[in-house]
PDB file of C-alpha atoms in Angstrom:
ATOM      1  CA  MET J  19      93.282  95.487 103.371  1.00 56.00           C
ATOM      2  CA  ARG J  20      94.749  98.783 102.191  1.00 60.00           C
ATOM      3  CA  ARG J  21      95.475  99.215  98.078  1.00 63.00           C
ATOM      4  CA  THR J  22      97.574 101.308  96.566  1.00 66.00           C
ATOM      5  CA  ILE J  23      96.733 100.387  92.356  1.00 64.00           C
ATOM      6  CA  PRO J  24      98.347 102.925  90.315  1.00 67.00           C
ATOM      7  CA  MET J  25      96.426 103.223  87.180  1.00 68.00           C
ATOM      8  CA  ILE J  26      98.067 103.981  83.838  1.00 71.00           C
ATOM      9  CA  GLY J  27      96.573 106.390  80.968  1.00 79.00           C
ATOM     10  CA  ASP J  28      98.462 105.749  78.064  1.00 83.00           C
ATOM     11  CA  PRO J  29      97.704 108.694  75.515  1.00 87.00           C
ATOM     12  CA  GLU J  30     100.476 108.272  73.281  1.00 90.00           C
ATOM     13  CA  LEU J  31      99.749 104.371  72.945  1.00 87.00           C
ATOM     14  CA  LYS J  32     103.270 103.307  74.127  1.00 87.00           C
ATOM     15  CA  VAL J  33     102.070 100.784  76.739  1.00 83.00           C
ATOM     16  CA  SER J  34      99.858  99.728  74.892  1.00 81.00           C
ATOM     17  CA  LYS J  35     102.320  98.715  71.893  1.00 84.00           C
ATOM     18  CA  LEU J  36     105.041  97.493  74.590  1.00 85.00           C
ATOM     19  CA  TYR J  37     102.603  95.078  75.808  1.00 80.00           C
ATOM     20  CA  GLY J  38     101.168  93.776  72.382  1.00 78.00           C
ATOM     21  CA  MET J  39      97.625  95.170  73.229  1.00 79.00           C
ATOM     22  CA  LEU J  40      98.175  97.297  69.363  1.00 79.00           C
ATOM     23  CA  PRO J  41      99.974  96.775  66.439  1.00 78.00           C
ATOM     24  CA  ALA J  42     102.896  99.143  65.740  1.00 79.00           C
ATOM     25  CA  GLU J  43     101.094 100.646  63.121  1.00 80.00           C
ATOM     26  CA  SER J  44      98.077 101.888  65.555  1.00 81.00           C
ATOM     27  CA  GLY J  45      99.389 105.370  65.440  1.00 84.00           C
ATOM     28  CA  SER J  46     100.966 107.333  68.022  1.00 87.00           C
ATOM     29  CA  SER J  47      97.969 108.798  70.000  1.00 87.00           C
ATOM     30  CA  SER J  48      94.769 107.595  71.587  1.00 83.00           C
ATOM     31  CA  GLU J  49      92.848 110.866  70.133  1.00 85.00           C
ATOM     32  CA  GLY J  50      90.352 110.321  67.661  1.00 82.00           C
ATOM     33  CA  ARG J  51      90.476 106.754  68.114  1.00 82.00           C
ATOM     34  CA  THR J  52      87.222 104.353  67.696  1.00 79.00           C
ATOM     35  CA  ALA J  53      85.470 101.454  69.695  1.00 73.00           C
ATOM     36  CA  ALA J  54      86.858  99.479  66.855  1.00 74.00           C
ATOM     37  CA  ASP J  55      90.259 100.788  66.839  1.00 72.00           C
ATOM     38  CA  ASN J  56      90.285  99.838  70.294  1.00 67.00           C
ATOM     39  CA  GLN J  57      88.967  96.394  70.356  1.00 64.00           C
ATOM     40  CA  THR J  58      92.525  94.799  71.582  1.00 60.00           C
ATOM     41  CA  VAL J  59      92.820  97.214  74.514  1.00 63.00           C
ATOM     42  CA  ARG J  60      90.577  95.159  76.503  1.00 73.00           C
ATOM     43  CA  ASN J  61      93.323  93.603  78.684  1.00 79.00           C
ATOM     44  CA  VAL J  62      94.107  94.120  82.422  1.00 84.00           C
ATOM     45  CA  PHE J  63      97.633  93.873  83.709  1.00 84.00           C
ATOM     46  CA  VAL J  64      98.734  93.628  87.026  1.00 87.00           C
ATOM     47  CA  ILE J  65     102.429  94.023  87.904  1.00 85.00           C
ATOM     48  CA  GLY J  66     103.990  93.472  91.024  1.00 85.00           C
ATOM     49  CA  HIS J  67     106.037  96.130  92.847  1.00 83.00           C
ATOM     50  CA  ASP J  68     108.922  93.844  91.282  1.00 87.00           C
ATOM     51  CA  LYS J  69     108.035  94.813  88.211  1.00 84.00           C
ATOM     52  CA  ARG J  70     106.692  91.512  86.992  1.00 89.00           C
ATOM     53  CA  ILE J  71     103.303  91.030  85.535  1.00 89.00           C
ATOM     54  CA  LYS J  72     101.362  88.841  87.807  1.00 92.00           C
ATOM     55  CA  LEU J  73      98.048  88.514  86.013  1.00 91.00           C
ATOM     56  CA  VAL J  74      96.953  89.045  82.257  1.00 90.00           C
ATOM     57  CA  LEU J  75      92.843  89.085  81.693  1.00 88.00           C
ATOM     58  CA  VAL J  76      91.828  89.632  78.624  1.00 84.00           C
ATOM     59  CA  TYR J  77      88.238  90.558  77.692  1.00 83.00           C
ATOM     60  CA  PRO J  78      85.970  90.603  74.155  1.00 81.00           C
ATOM     61  CA  MET J  79      84.740  93.812  73.560  1.00 77.00           C
ATOM     62  CA  THR J  80      81.163  92.248  74.043  1.00 81.00           C
ATOM     63  CA  THR J  81      82.256  90.987  77.793  1.00 85.00           C
ATOM     64  CA  GLY J  82      82.544  93.990  80.700  1.00 84.00           C
ATOM     65  CA  ARG J  83      85.568  93.581  82.650  1.00 84.00           C
ATOM     66  CA  ASN J  84      84.805  91.774  86.159  1.00 88.00           C
ATOM     67  CA  PHE J  85      86.142  94.764  88.445  1.00 88.00           C
ATOM     68  CA  ASP J  86      85.584  92.632  91.515  1.00 92.00           C
ATOM     69  CA  GLU J  87      87.738  89.747  90.947  1.00 92.00           C
ATOM     70  CA  VAL J  88      90.823  92.451  89.750  1.00 90.00           C
ATOM     71  CA  LEU J  89      90.661  93.482  93.273  1.00 91.00           C
ATOM     72  CA  ARG J  90      90.318  89.884  94.844  1.00 94.00           C
ATOM     73  CA  VAL J  91      93.371  89.178  93.059  1.00 93.00           C
ATOM     74  CA  ILE J  92      95.160  92.275  93.903  1.00 92.00           C
ATOM     75  CA  ASP J  93      94.200  91.312  97.505  1.00 93.00           C
ATOM     76  CA  SER J  94      95.681  87.730  96.993  1.00 95.00           C
ATOM     77  CA  LEU J  95      98.609  88.818  95.575  1.00 93.00           C
ATOM     78  CA  GLN J  96      99.405  91.312  98.382  1.00 92.00           C
ATOM     79  CA  LEU J  97      98.664  89.126 100.706  1.00 94.00           C
ATOM     80  CA  THR J  98     100.354  85.830  99.633  1.00 93.00           C
ATOM     81  CA  ALA J  99     103.428  87.735  99.041  1.00 90.00           C
ATOM     82  CA  LYS J 100     103.902  88.924 102.284  1.00 92.00           C
ATOM     83  CA  HIS J 101     102.536  86.210 104.335  1.00 94.00           C
ATOM     84  CA  MET J 102     103.641  82.720 102.493  1.00 93.00           C
ATOM     85  CA  VAL J 103      99.813  81.486 102.212  1.00 97.00           C
ATOM     86  CA  ALA J 104      97.960  81.111  99.140  1.00 97.00           C
ATOM     87  CA  THR J 105      94.081  81.733  98.687  1.00 97.00           C
ATOM     88  CA  PRO J 106      91.746  79.189  97.261  1.00 95.00           C
ATOM     89  CA  VAL J 107      89.378  79.225  94.590  1.00 93.00           C
ATOM     90  CA  ASN J 108      86.554  81.774  95.092  1.00 93.00           C
ATOM     91  CA  TRP J 109      88.360  83.426  98.084  1.00 96.00           C
ATOM     92  CA  LYS J 110      87.868  86.875  99.485  1.00 94.00           C
ATOM     93  CA  HIS J 111      89.486  89.169 101.963  1.00 93.00           C
ATOM     94  CA  GLY J 112      88.858  87.886 105.374  1.00 94.00           C
ATOM     95  CA  GLU J 113      88.308  84.200 104.446  1.00 97.00           C
ATOM     96  CA  ASP J 114      90.700  81.429 105.529  1.00 98.00           C
ATOM     97  CA  VAL J 115      93.888  80.703 103.265  1.00 98.00           C
ATOM     98  CA  ILE J 116      96.386  77.869 102.926  1.00 98.00           C
ATOM     99  CA  ILE J 117      99.553  77.781 104.046  1.00 98.00           C
ATOM    100  CA  ALA J 118     101.677  77.587 100.903  1.00 97.00           C
ATOM    101  CA  GLY J 119     103.284  74.449  99.883  1.00 95.00           C
ATOM    102  CA  SER J 120     106.519  75.733 100.220  1.00 95.00           C
ATOM    103  CA  VAL J 121     106.041  76.318 103.734  1.00 96.00           C
ATOM    104  CA  SER J 122     107.463  73.178 106.213  1.00 96.00           C
ATOM    105  CA  ASP J 123     105.475  71.940 108.845  1.00 95.00           C
ATOM    106  CA  GLU J 124     108.489  73.298 111.196  1.00 96.00           C
ATOM    107  CA  ASP J 125     108.224  76.932 109.693  1.00 96.00           C
ATOM    108  CA  ALA J 126     104.104  76.704 109.752  1.00 96.00           C
ATOM    109  CA  LYS J 127     104.400  76.166 113.571  1.00 96.00           C
ATOM    110  CA  LYS J 128     106.509  79.293 114.134  1.00 95.00           C
ATOM    111  CA  ALA J 129     104.037  81.269 111.913  1.00 94.00           C
ATOM    112  CA  TYR J 130     100.767  79.832 113.203  1.00 95.00           C
ATOM    113  CA  PRO J 131     101.512  78.521 116.572  1.00 96.00           C
ATOM    114  CA  GLN J 132      97.765  78.009 116.792  1.00 95.00           C
ATOM    115  CA  GLY J 133      97.858  75.271 114.373  1.00 96.00           C
ATOM    116  CA  TRP J 134      95.876  74.806 111.465  1.00 97.00           C
ATOM    117  CA  LYS J 135      92.981  72.626 109.833  1.00 97.00           C
ATOM    118  CA  ALA J 136      94.165  69.785 107.652  1.00 97.00           C
ATOM    119  CA  PRO J 137      91.908  68.104 105.662  1.00 96.00           C
ATOM    120  CA  LYS J 138      94.246  66.522 103.591  1.00 94.00           C
ATOM    121  CA  PRO J 139      98.179  66.390 104.101  1.00 88.00           C
ATOM    122  CA  TYR J 140      98.904  69.057 101.521  1.00 90.00           C
ATOM    123  CA  ILE J 141      95.966  71.299 102.931  1.00 96.00           C
ATOM    124  CA  ARG J 142      96.777  73.452 105.652  1.00 98.00           C
ATOM    125  CA  ILE J 143      93.840  75.879 106.178  1.00 98.00           C
ATOM    126  CA  VAL J 144      94.782  78.928 108.811  1.00 98.00           C
ATOM    127  CA  PRO J 145      92.589  82.352 109.441  1.00 97.00           C
ATOM    128  CA  GLN J 146      93.825  85.011 106.905  1.00 97.00           C
ATOM    129  CA  PRO J 147      97.095  86.891 108.790  1.00 94.00           C
ATOM    130  CA  ARG J 148      96.467  90.232 109.430  1.00 86.00           C
ATOM    131  CA  THR J 149      98.150  92.927 107.026  1.00 68.00           C
TER     132      THR J 149
END
């Protein structure tokens, strides 16, 4: 899956303060800050094309961030926005997905004419759509 992930640098701490990662009195520059100063800036925000926050992960200083999980979530968000599907727990790119519960069987038959597996009436499993 093609990813376009902009990364935001925040040398003036504007984004960090806007989203509550740093208190207002934290100064106006990233220059000279130490790990102790940045303890609360261990957050990951995924913001969608609609400018809404889709995911927030907050990590303590003692725990490394899981970049594989961040990429997995971005893959899922992009896929589910385009194809009206949901991704199950521990889903990885290329694995089966679930037709979103908001999609009627009639609409699902149009989108997935090959059918689906339904271990429960409300779980309709299909191969991941191509993006």
